[in-house]
Coordinates of C-alpha atoms and ligand atoms in Angstrom, one line a residue:
X1 CA -5.2 7.7 46.6
X2 CA -3.1 5.2 45.9
X3 CA 0.3 4.9 47.9
X4 CA -1.0 7.1 50.8
X5 CA -2.7 6.7 54.0
X6 CA -5.1 9.2 52.9
X7 CA -5.4 11.7 55.5
X8 CA -3.5 14.6 57.3
X9 CA -4.0 14.5 61.4
X10 CA -4.3 17.9 63.1
X11 CA -3.7 18.2 66.7
X12 CA -4.5 21.6 68.3
X13 CA -2.3 21.2 71.5
X14 CA -3.7 24.7 73.2
X15 CA -7.3 23.7 72.7
X16 CA -7.2 20.0 72.1
X17 CA -8.9 19.9 69.1
X18 CA -8.2 16.9 66.9
X19 CA -9.4 16.7 63.2
X20 CA -8.7 14.6 60.5
X21 CA -8.3 16.1 56.3
X22 CA -8.2 14.3 53.2
X23 CA -4.3 14.5 52.1
X24 CA -4.5 17.1 49.4
X25 CA -4.0 15.6 45.8
X26 CA -2.3 18.5 44.4
X27 CA 0.1 18.9 46.9
X28 CA 0.9 15.0 46.8
X29 CA 1.6 15.6 42.9
X30 CA 3.9 18.4 43.4
X31 CA 5.7 17.4 46.8
X32 CA 5.0 13.7 46.9
X33 CA 5.4 13.4 50.6
X34 CA 8.0 13.3 53.6
X35 CA 10.3 16.5 53.4
X36 CA 8.2 17.5 50.4
X37 CA 5.1 17.7 52.8
X38 CA 6.9 19.3 55.2
X39 CA 8.6 22.4 53.7
X40 CA 5.1 22.8 52.0
X41 CA 2.8 22.9 55.1
X42 CA 5.6 24.9 57.0
X43 CA 5.7 27.8 54.3
X44 CA 2.0 27.6 54.1
X45 CA 0.8 27.3 57.4
X46 CA 3.6 29.0 60.0
X47 CA 3.6 32.7 59.7
X48 CA 6.5 34.4 58.6
X49 CA 9.1 35.1 61.7
X50 CA 7.0 32.8 63.7
X51 CA 9.2 32.5 67.1
X52 CA 10.1 28.7 67.0
X53 CA 9.2 28.1 70.4
X54 CA 5.7 30.0 70.1
X55 CA 2.2 28.8 69.5
X56 CA 2.5 29.7 65.8
X57 CA 5.2 27.1 64.8
X58 CA 4.3 23.7 63.9
X59 CA 5.9 20.3 64.2
X60 CA 4.8 18.5 60.9
X61 CA 5.7 14.6 60.6
X62 CA 5.4 13.1 57.2
X63 CA 5.7 9.6 55.6
X64 CA 6.0 9.1 51.7
X65 CA 4.5 7.0 49.0
X66 CA 7.0 4.2 50.0
X67 CA 6.8 4.1 53.5
X68 CA 5.0 1.2 55.2
X69 CA 5.5 -0.9 51.9
X70 CA 7.4 -3.8 51.1
X71 CA 10.4 -1.5 49.5
X72 CA 13.8 -1.8 51.1
X73 CA 14.1 0.3 54.2
X74 CA 10.7 1.9 53.6
X75 CA 10.5 3.0 57.0
X76 CA 11.7 6.6 56.9
X77 CA 9.4 9.8 58.1
X78 CA 10.2 13.5 58.1
X79 CA 10.1 15.7 60.9
X80 CA 9.8 19.7 60.1
X81 CA 9.5 22.6 62.0
X82 CA 10.9 26.1 62.2
X83 CA 14.5 25.3 64.0
X84 CA 15.3 27.4 67.2
X85 CA 18.7 26.2 66.5
X86 CA 19.2 28.1 63.3
X87 CA 16.1 30.2 62.7
X88 CA 15.5 28.4 59.5
X89 CA 14.6 25.3 58.2
X90 CA 14.5 22.2 60.2
X91 CA 13.9 18.7 58.9
X92 CA 15.1 15.7 60.6
X93 CA 14.6 11.9 59.2
X94 CA 13.7 9.3 61.6
X95 CA 14.1 5.4 60.9
X96 CA 12.7 2.5 62.8
X97 CA 9.2 1.3 62.6
X98 CA 7.3 4.4 63.7
X99 CA 7.0 5.4 60.4
X100 CA 5.0 1.8 59.1
X101 CA 2.5 2.4 61.9
X102 CA 1.9 6.0 60.7
X103 CA 0.8 4.6 57.1
X104 CA -1.3 1.9 59.1
X105 CA -2.9 4.0 60.9
X106 CA -3.9 5.6 57.8
X107 CA -1.8 9.0 58.3
X108 CA 0.3 10.6 55.8
X109 CA 1.2 13.7 58.2
X110 CA 0.6 14.6 61.9
X111 CA 0.7 18.3 62.2
X112 CA 0.8 19.5 65.7
X113 CA 0.1 23.1 66.5
X114 CA -0.3 25.4 69.3
X115 CA 1.3 24.7 72.8
X116 CA -0.2 22.0 75.2
X117 CA -0.9 23.7 79.0
X118 CA 0.3 20.5 80.7
X119 CA 2.7 17.8 79.4
X120 CA 0.9 15.3 77.3
X121 CA 1.5 12.4 75.0
X122 CA -0.2 12.0 71.6
X123 CA -2.2 8.3 71.5
X124 CA -3.1 7.2 68.2
X125 CA -4.7 3.8 67.4
X126 CA -6.1 3.7 64.1
X127 CA -9.1 6.0 64.5
X128 CA -8.6 6.4 68.0
X129 CA -6.5 9.6 68.8
X130 CA -6.3 11.5 72.1
X131 CA -4.0 13.4 73.9
X132 CA -3.3 11.8 77.3
X133 CA -1.3 13.2 80.3
X134 CA 2.4 12.7 80.8
X135 CA 2.8 14.2 83.8
X136 CA 4.6 11.2 85.2
X137 CA 6.8 10.8 82.3
X138 CA 8.1 14.4 82.5
X139 CA 11.7 14.5 83.5
X140 CA 12.4 11.1 82.6
X141 CA 14.9 9.6 79.9
X142 CA 13.6 9.0 76.4
X143 CA 14.9 5.1 77.1
X144 CA 13.0 4.8 80.3
X145 CA 10.0 6.4 78.7
X146 CA 9.7 4.0 75.9
X147 CA 10.1 1.0 77.9
X148 CA 7.3 2.5 80.3
X149 CA 5.0 3.2 77.5
X150 CA 5.6 -0.4 75.5
X151 CA 5.0 -1.9 78.9
X152 CA 1.7 -0.5 79.5
X153 CA 0.4 -0.6 75.4
X154 CA 2.4 -3.7 74.0
X155 CA 5.4 -4.0 72.0
X156 CA 3.2 -3.3 68.8
X157 CA 3.1 -0.2 69.6
X158 CA 5.7 2.3 68.0
X159 CA 7.1 5.1 70.2
X160 CA 8.9 8.4 69.8
X161 CA 9.6 10.6 72.6
X162 CA 11.9 13.4 73.9
X163 CA 14.1 13.5 77.0
X164 CA 14.9 16.1 79.2
X165 CA 16.6 18.1 77.0
X166 CA 13.9 18.6 74.5
X167 CA 11.7 19.6 78.0
X168 CA 14.3 22.0 78.9
X169 CA 14.5 23.6 75.4
X170 CA 18.1 22.8 74.6
X171 CA 18.2 24.1 71.1
X172 CA 19.7 20.8 69.6
X173 CA 17.6 18.7 71.6
X174 CA 16.2 15.4 69.2
X175 CA 13.7 12.8 69.2
X176 CA 14.4 9.4 70.2
X177 CA 12.5 6.0 68.8
X178 CA 13.1 2.2 68.9
X179 CA 16.0 2.8 71.7
X180 CA 18.3 4.5 69.4
X181 CA 16.8 5.6 66.4
X182 CA 16.7 9.6 66.0
X183 CA 15.1 12.5 64.3
X184 CA 18.4 14.0 65.2
X185 CA 19.3 17.7 63.8
X186 CA 18.1 21.1 64.2
X187 CA 16.4 21.0 67.8
X188 CA 13.0 19.1 66.5
X189 CA 13.0 17.5 70.0
X190 CA 13.1 21.0 71.6
X191 CA 10.3 22.3 69.9
X192 CA 8.3 19.1 70.9
X193 CA 9.5 19.8 74.6
X194 CA 8.0 23.3 74.2
X195 CA 4.7 22.1 72.8
X196 CA 4.8 20.1 76.2
X197 CA 4.5 16.7 74.1
X198 CA 6.6 14.2 75.9
X199 CA 6.1 11.2 73.3
X200 CA 3.5 10.0 70.4
X201 CA 2.2 6.5 70.8
X202 CA 1.4 5.2 67.5
X203 CA -0.4 1.8 66.4
X204 CA -2.3 0.9 63.0
X205 CA -3.8 -1.8 61.4
X206 CA -5.1 -0.6 58.0
X207 CA -4.0 -1.4 54.4
X208 CA -2.4 0.8 52.2
X209 CA -3.9 1.2 48.8
X210 CA -1.7 0.1 45.7
X211 CA -2.5 0.5 42.4
X212 CA -1.0 -2.8 40.9
X213 CA -0.7 -5.3 43.4
X214 CA 1.0 -7.8 41.0
X215 CA 3.6 -5.1 39.8
X216 CA 4.3 -3.7 43.1
X217 CA 5.1 -7.2 44.3
X218 CA 7.6 -8.0 41.5
X219 CA 9.3 -4.6 41.7
X220 CA 9.5 -5.2 45.4
X221 CA 11.2 -8.7 44.8
X222 CA 13.5 -7.0 42.4
X223 CA 14.8 -4.8 44.9
X224 CA 15.4 -6.7 47.5
X225 CA 17.1 -9.3 45.4
X226 CA 19.4 -6.6 44.1
X227 CA 19.9 -6.0 47.7
X228 CA 20.7 -9.7 48.3
X229 CA 23.0 -10.0 45.5
X230 CA 25.1 -6.9 46.5
X231 CA 28.7 -7.8 46.7
X232 CA 29.3 -5.2 49.8
X233 CA 26.1 -6.6 51.5
X234 CA 28.1 -9.0 54.2
X235 CA 31.0 -6.2 55.0
X236 CA 28.1 -3.7 55.5
X237 CA 25.8 -5.6 57.6
X238 CA 29.0 -6.5 59.8
X239 CA 30.1 -3.0 60.2
X240 CA 27.4 -0.5 58.9
X241 CA 28.5 2.8 58.7
X242 CA 31.4 2.4 60.7
X243 CA 32.9 1.0 57.5
X244 CA 34.3 4.2 56.8
X245 CA 35.7 5.4 60.0
X246 CA 39.0 3.8 58.9
X247 CA 38.8 5.1 55.4
X248 CA 38.0 8.7 56.6
X249 CA 40.9 8.6 59.0
X250 CA 43.3 7.5 56.2
X251 CA 42.4 10.0 53.8
X252 CA 42.3 12.9 56.5
X253 CA 38.6 13.3 56.8
X254 CA 37.9 12.3 60.3
X255 CA 37.3 15.0 62.4
X256 CA 39.8 15.4 65.4
X257 CA 40.2 17.8 68.0
X258 CA 37.6 20.2 67.2
X259 CA 38.6 19.6 63.1
X260 CA 42.2 20.8 63.7
X261 CA 43.0 17.7 62.0
X262 CA 41.5 14.9 59.9
X263 CA 43.6 11.8 61.1
X264 CA 43.7 10.7 64.9
X265 CA 46.3 8.8 65.9
X266 CA 44.1 6.6 68.4
X267 CA 41.8 6.4 65.4
X268 CA 42.4 2.8 65.0
X269 CA 40.6 1.9 68.0
X270 CA 37.4 3.2 66.6
X271 CA 37.7 1.3 63.3
X272 CA 34.6 -0.9 62.7
X273 CA 36.2 -4.2 63.2
X274 CA 37.5 -3.2 66.4
X275 CA 34.1 -2.2 67.6
X276 CA 32.3 -5.2 66.1
X277 CA 34.9 -7.4 68.1
X278 CA 34.9 -5.6 71.3
X279 CA 31.4 -4.4 71.8
X280 CA 28.5 -5.2 69.2
X281 CA 26.3 -7.8 70.2
X282 CA 23.8 -8.1 67.5
X283 CA 22.9 -6.2 64.3
X284 CA 19.3 -4.0 64.3
X285 CA 17.4 -2.6 61.6
X286 CA 14.5 -0.6 60.7
X287 CA 11.3 -1.6 59.0
X288 CA 11.7 -3.6 55.9
X289 CA 15.5 -3.4 56.0
X290 CA 17.3 -6.0 54.1
X291 CA 20.6 -4.4 55.1
X292 CA 20.7 -3.3 58.5
X293 CA 23.3 -0.6 59.4
X294 CA 22.5 -0.6 63.4
X295 CA 24.6 -1.9 65.9
X296 CA 23.5 -3.1 69.4
X297 CA 26.6 -2.8 71.7
X298 CA 27.3 -4.0 75.2
X299 CA 30.4 -1.7 77.1
X300 CA 32.2 -3.8 79.8
X301 CA 33.6 -0.8 81.3
X302 CA 30.4 1.0 82.1
X303 CA 27.8 -2.3 81.7
X304 CA 25.6 -0.9 79.5
X305 CA 23.6 -1.5 76.1
X306 CA 23.3 1.3 73.4
X307 CA 22.3 1.3 69.7
X308 CA 25.6 2.6 67.9
X309 CA 27.8 4.1 67.8
X310 CA 27.4 4.9 64.2
X311 CA 30.0 6.8 62.1
X312 CA 28.7 10.5 63.0
X313 CA 28.8 9.6 66.6
X314 CA 32.3 8.1 66.2
X315 CA 33.6 11.0 64.7
X316 CA 32.3 13.8 66.8
X317 CA 31.8 11.9 70.3
X318 CA 35.3 10.1 69.4
X319 CA 38.1 11.8 67.3
X320 CA 36.7 15.2 67.4
X321 CA 36.8 15.3 71.3
X322 CA 40.1 13.0 71.5
X323 CA 38.5 9.8 73.0
X324 CA 40.1 6.9 71.6
X325 CA 38.3 4.2 73.3
X326 CA 35.1 2.9 71.6
X327 CA 33.5 1.8 74.9
X328 CA 33.8 5.5 76.0
X329 CA 32.3 6.7 72.5
X330 CA 29.5 4.5 73.2
X331 CA 28.8 5.6 76.9
X332 CA 28.6 9.2 75.5
X333 CA 26.2 7.8 72.7
X334 CA 24.0 6.1 75.3
X335 CA 24.0 9.7 77.5
X336 CA 22.8 11.6 74.7
X337 CA 20.4 9.3 73.4
X338 CA 18.5 8.8 76.9
X339 CA 18.9 12.6 77.7
X340 CA 17.8 13.7 74.3
X341 CA 20.4 15.5 72.6
X342 CA 21.7 14.8 69.1
X343 CA 25.3 13.5 69.4
X344 CA 26.6 15.4 66.2
X345 CA 25.9 18.9 68.0
X346 CA 26.7 17.8 71.5
X347 CA 30.2 16.7 69.9
X348 CA 30.7 19.8 68.0
X349 CA 29.7 22.2 71.3
X350 CA 31.9 20.2 73.2
X351 CA 34.9 20.1 70.7
X352 CA 34.6 23.9 70.5
X353 CA 34.6 24.1 74.6
X354 CA 37.6 21.8 75.0
X355 CA 39.7 24.1 72.4
X356 CA 38.7 27.1 74.1
X357 CA 39.6 25.5 77.7
X358 CA 43.1 24.2 75.9
X359 CA 43.6 27.9 74.6
X360 CA 42.9 29.3 78.3
X361 CA 39.5 31.1 77.3
X362 CA 37.9 28.7 79.7
X363 CA 39.4 27.9 83.2
X364 CA 38.0 25.5 85.7
X365 CA 36.1 28.4 87.4
X366 CA 34.3 28.4 83.9
X367 CA 33.4 24.9 83.6
X368 CA 32.1 24.4 87.2
X369 CA 35.2 22.6 87.9
X370 CA 35.9 20.2 84.7
X371 CA 39.1 19.6 83.3
X372 CA 38.1 20.4 80.0
X373 CA 41.2 18.8 77.9
X374 CA 40.6 16.8 74.7
X375 CA 40.6 13.0 75.8
X376 CA 39.0 13.4 79.3
X377 CA 35.9 11.3 78.9
X378 CA 34.7 11.7 82.2
X379 CA 34.3 15.5 81.7
X380 CA 32.6 14.8 78.4
X381 CA 30.1 12.6 80.6
X382 CA 29.5 15.3 82.9
X383 CA 29.1 18.0 80.7
X384 CA 26.6 15.9 78.4
X385 CA 24.5 15.7 81.8
X386 CA 24.9 19.2 82.2
X387 CA 24.1 20.3 78.8
X388 CA 20.9 18.5 78.8
X389 CA 19.4 20.1 82.2
X390 CA 21.1 23.4 80.9
X391 CA 22.9 23.4 84.6
X392 CA 25.5 25.9 85.2
X393 CA 28.3 25.8 82.1
X394 CA 26.0 23.4 80.2
X395 CA 23.5 26.0 79.9
X396 CA 25.8 28.1 77.6
X397 CA 26.7 24.9 75.6
X398 CA 22.8 24.3 75.0
X399 CA 22.7 27.2 72.6
X400 CA 24.9 25.7 70.5
X401 CA 28.3 26.7 69.1
X402 CA 27.2 29.5 67.1
X403 CA 25.8 31.4 69.9
X404 CA 28.0 30.0 72.8
X405 CA 31.3 31.4 70.6
X406 CA 29.1 35.0 70.0
X407 CA 28.5 35.2 74.0
X408 CA 32.0 34.2 74.6
X409 CA 34.1 36.2 72.1
X410 CA 37.8 36.5 72.4
X411 CA 38.2 34.9 69.0
X412 CA 36.3 31.7 69.9
X413 CA 34.0 32.2 67.0
X414 CA 36.8 31.3 64.5
X415 CA 36.7 28.0 65.8
X416 CA 32.8 27.4 66.1
X417 CA 32.5 24.7 63.5
X418 CA 29.0 25.1 62.0
X419 CA 27.1 26.6 59.0
X420 CA 24.1 28.7 59.5
X421 CA 24.4 27.8 63.1
X422 CA 24.0 23.9 62.8
X423 CA 27.2 22.2 63.9
X424 CA 29.2 20.3 61.1
X425 CA 28.6 16.6 60.9
X426 CA 31.9 14.5 60.8
X427 CA 33.7 15.3 57.6
X428 CA 36.7 17.4 58.1
X429 CA 36.5 19.4 54.8
X430 CA 39.8 21.5 55.0
X431 CA 40.5 20.5 51.1
X432 CA 37.7 18.4 50.2
X433 CA 35.8 21.1 48.1
X434 CA 32.8 19.4 46.9
X435 CA 32.1 18.3 50.6
X436 CA 32.7 21.6 51.6
X437 CA 30.4 23.1 49.2
X438 CA 27.8 20.4 50.3
X439 CA 28.1 21.9 54.1
X440 CA 27.8 25.3 53.0
X441 CA 24.7 25.2 50.9
X442 CA 22.8 22.7 52.7
X443 CA 19.3 23.3 53.4
X444 CA 19.4 22.9 57.2
X445 CA 23.1 24.1 57.9
X446 CA 26.3 21.7 58.0
X447 CA 24.6 18.5 57.5
X448 CA 26.3 15.7 55.5
X449 CA 23.1 13.7 54.1
X450 CA 21.8 15.8 51.4
X451 CA 24.7 15.8 49.4
X452 CA 27.6 13.2 50.8
X453 CA 30.5 14.1 48.3
X454 CA 33.5 13.3 50.0
X455 CA 34.4 10.0 48.0
X456 CA 33.7 11.9 44.8
X457 CA 36.3 14.5 46.0
X458 CA 38.9 11.8 46.6
X459 CA 38.2 10.2 43.3
X460 CA 38.4 13.5 41.1
X461 CA 41.3 15.4 42.9
X462 CA 39.7 16.8 46.5
X463 CA 41.3 20.2 45.9
X464 CA 39.9 20.8 42.5
X465 CA 37.1 23.6 42.2
X466 CA 35.6 23.2 38.9
X467 CA 32.1 23.7 37.5
X468 CA 31.8 19.3 37.4
X469 CA 32.1 19.2 40.9
X470 CA 29.8 21.8 41.7
X471 CA 27.3 20.2 39.2
X472 CA 27.8 17.0 41.2
X473 CA 27.0 18.6 44.3
X474 CA 23.8 20.3 42.9
X475 CA 22.7 16.8 41.6
X476 CA 22.9 15.0 44.7
X477 CA 21.3 17.9 46.7
X478 CA 18.3 17.5 44.3
X479 CA 18.2 13.7 44.0
X480 CA 19.4 11.9 47.2
X481 CA 16.6 14.0 49.3
X482 CA 14.0 12.4 47.4
X483 CA 14.7 9.2 49.3
X484 CA 13.4 11.4 52.7
X485 CA 10.3 12.4 50.2
X486 CA 9.4 9.1 49.0
X487 CA 10.0 7.5 52.8
X488 CA 12.6 5.2 52.1
X489 CA 16.2 5.0 53.2
X490 CA 18.9 6.0 50.8
X491 CA 21.6 3.5 52.1
X492 CA 20.8 0.7 49.7
X493 CA 21.3 3.2 46.8
X494 CA 24.3 4.7 48.6
X495 CA 26.1 1.9 49.8
X496 CA 24.8 -1.4 48.2
X497 CA 24.8 0.6 44.8
X498 CA 21.2 -0.4 43.7
X499 CA 20.5 0.5 40.4
X500 CA 18.2 3.6 41.3
X501 CA 15.9 2.6 38.2
X502 CA 14.9 -0.3 40.2
X503 CA 12.6 2.1 42.3
X504 CA 10.8 3.6 39.3
X505 CA 8.5 0.7 38.5
X506 CA 7.6 0.1 42.4
X507 CA 6.5 3.9 42.5
X508 CA 4.3 3.4 39.4
X509 CA 3.0 0.3 40.6
X510 CA 2.4 1.6 44.4
X511 CA 0.9 5.3 43.0
X512 CA -0.3 4.4 39.7
X513 CA 1.4 7.4 38.2
X514 CA 4.6 6.8 35.8
X515 CA 7.4 9.0 36.7
X516 CA 11.4 9.2 35.4
X517 CA 13.7 10.2 37.4
X518 CA 14.3 13.5 35.6
X519 CA 10.9 14.1 36.6
X520 CA 11.5 13.2 40.2
X521 CA 14.9 15.4 40.4
X522 CA 12.7 18.4 39.4
X523 CA 10.6 17.7 42.4
X524 CA 14.1 17.6 44.5
X525 CA 14.9 20.8 42.8
X526 CA 11.7 22.6 43.7
X527 CA 11.9 21.3 47.3
X528 CA 15.3 22.6 47.3
X529 CA 14.4 26.0 45.8
X530 CA 11.5 26.3 48.5
X531 CA 13.7 25.5 51.5
X532 CA 16.1 28.5 50.2
X533 CA 12.9 30.9 49.9
X534 CA 12.2 30.0 53.6
X535 CA 15.6 31.0 54.8
X536 CA 15.3 34.3 52.8
X537 CA 11.8 34.7 54.2
X538 CA 12.6 34.2 58.0
X539 CA 16.1 35.7 58.2
X540 CA 16.1 39.8 57.2
X541 CA 19.6 39.9 54.9
X542 CA 20.1 36.3 54.3
X543 CA 22.5 35.6 51.5
X544 CA 25.8 34.8 50.6
X545 CA 27.5 35.2 53.8
X546 CA 25.3 32.8 55.2
X547 CA 26.7 30.0 52.9
X548 CA 30.3 30.4 53.9
X549 CA 32.1 27.6 55.9
X550 CA 33.9 28.0 59.5
X551 CA 37.2 30.1 59.0
X552 CA 39.1 26.8 60.2
X553 CA 38.6 25.2 56.7
X554 CA 40.4 27.9 54.8
X555 CA 42.7 29.7 57.2
X556 CA 43.8 26.9 59.3
X557 CA 45.6 24.0 57.5
X558 CA 45.9 20.7 59.8
X559 CA 49.2 20.2 61.1
X560 CA 49.0 16.5 61.4
X561 CA 47.8 13.5 59.5
X562 CA 47.0 12.9 55.8
X563 CA 46.0 16.5 55.1
X564 CA 48.6 18.2 56.6
X565 CA 49.2 21.7 55.3
X566 CA 46.2 21.6 53.0
X567 CA 43.7 24.0 52.9
X568 CA 41.1 25.5 50.7
X569 CA 41.9 29.5 49.7
X570 CA 39.2 31.6 50.7
X571 CA 38.8 32.6 46.9
X572 CA 38.3 29.1 46.0
X573 CA 35.5 29.3 48.7
X574 CA 33.9 32.5 46.8
X575 CA 34.5 30.6 43.4
X576 CA 32.3 27.7 44.8
X577 CA 29.6 30.0 45.7
X578 CA 29.9 31.5 42.3
X579 CA 29.6 28.6 40.3
X580 CA 26.9 27.1 42.4
X581 CA 24.7 30.2 42.1
X582 CA 25.1 30.5 38.5
X583 CA 24.1 26.8 38.3
X584 CA 21.1 27.0 40.6
X585 CA 19.6 30.0 38.9
X586 CA 20.4 32.1 41.9
X587 CA 21.7 35.7 41.9
X588 CA 25.0 36.5 42.9
X589 CA 23.7 36.7 46.5
X590 CA 22.4 33.4 46.7
X591 CA 18.7 34.3 45.8
X592 CA 16.6 32.3 43.3
X593 CA 15.8 34.5 40.2
X594 CA 12.3 35.0 39.1
X595 CA 12.8 32.9 36.3
X596 CA 14.0 30.2 38.7
X597 CA 11.0 30.7 41.0
X598 CA 8.8 30.7 37.5
X599 CA 10.4 27.6 36.3
X600 CA 9.8 25.5 39.1
X601 CA 5.9 26.9 39.6
X602 CA 7.0 28.5 43.1
X603 CA 5.4 31.8 42.7
X604 CA 3.0 31.3 45.5
X605 CA 5.6 30.9 47.9
X606 CA 7.4 34.4 47.2
X607 CA 6.0 37.0 50.0
Ligands
SF4_701 FE1 17.5 1.7 58.5 FE2 20.3 1.3 58.3 FE3 18.7 -0.4 57.1 FE4 18.9 2.4 56.3 S1 20.3 0.8 56.4 S2 16.7 1.3 56.5 S3 19.3 3.3 58.3 S4 19.0 -0.3 59.2

């Protein structure tokens, strides 16, 4: 099949059985790859109501037809599983250089099944596939493990690994790769840890078949040329995602002290140019990236090196915790990467704990002696370690902010900032209604990357609640995740404003199949609806209530900053959902109607 590695690798960790199967052509036609393959295999193969940490759950790692080819940023793969954090769908995207090797090994997906009786790592070198003993790596940090495995096998081997947090089942444990790239959200690292898989070591040398080589070459050149000519390229390369810190601070979207405000009085110390001047030592990019957003940094205060921090981490481990020194944020970032926890959820859960402490719900007796006040960097470092090891007070936070607040009570559920149990990423949405709706309806919980609508809010009037706004969110949700399906980075389109039509000749030349964006958006809509059906299948009573945001965004207006006194009224939250469900073809309770299911050929997935 042109554009594909050709095989799905199945590894049964319980029995040690390893087998390769041809990538199903009909699945490639209807779901293309990446996230599409992930939700297809998850729905088909993991039985309803499976325990995320049980034998029946699977980890599905999938590339797309662009992956490993000369298309800008074509180094993305998707990690799909049943989420231990939310109980629903988890899908996390990984950049770096892992995905290209996956394709060069002739693989479109790896499906990890069962649970290994002892710690192992999966070793893949073209056709050689083995489970190898990882007892000597168990307990070690992600960065140490990656270094050790690279020393053993060589730089050309790509490594994905979990840290101690994944081993310990922290519900927002992540997977680390290339010393600082993550499949971050939903607890994918905890699922790998439960399966006793410490790492995947990957190398391949095979070619990827392409339908029309000259046309592919020309389409690739056109895309790279457009990136090179982009006006904003120089600024983007200098600062990466940290470009938006100052903008968010100015418009009131920078999460501050557990989202009690959207502007931070020490925010200026965290802006991109300050970071570039004080700690950045070099740029760092993923496979085939013409516009590297990664920044490799050195902290003088701690004498440590880290990839980052990028915007989300600055928001969640910086302003949201009241930390106004970029070196402190970078150090917290490094601890999370090495110990193996998602920086967004970690920031969210610590910010909630800090607010509890400042309100007197927690005292030093509860926090193992930590003075958990906003701005206390040393307490943050100590708590990150405790969370990863589920040590003392850290064990409570390791369950994520929804469960921790339910256990704690005393009204703390009201300021637990999450949707569907996933901690909200770094945009304060008190009165930015499109972005708020994007969080409310995101298919994994409160994550930003499906529909990054905050700039649209500012452009058209942030507080407005209109059908046009809702339509924009839906279009973004159908279209943007297609980059995760195709296996390429979306940031060249988002940040460099590359014409999306330039991708179509490339896709046709690679696969030999002409496709329009209308056609691809229908695939995106099919995937979006299938993820919704998955939630409905897994959670009894799933519906409208699950799409509500944290009360902070409709009850608790910021007292300071650019959005002081502003809020989205609860009736407008409901109105957003009414418009959204109607436009999606869902019932008033957020369930896809039979007509919608039939239109998208999803009948076979309805249980
Ligand atoms: Fe990776 Fe950033 Fe380049 Fe995207 S823009 S491919 S995330 S380095």
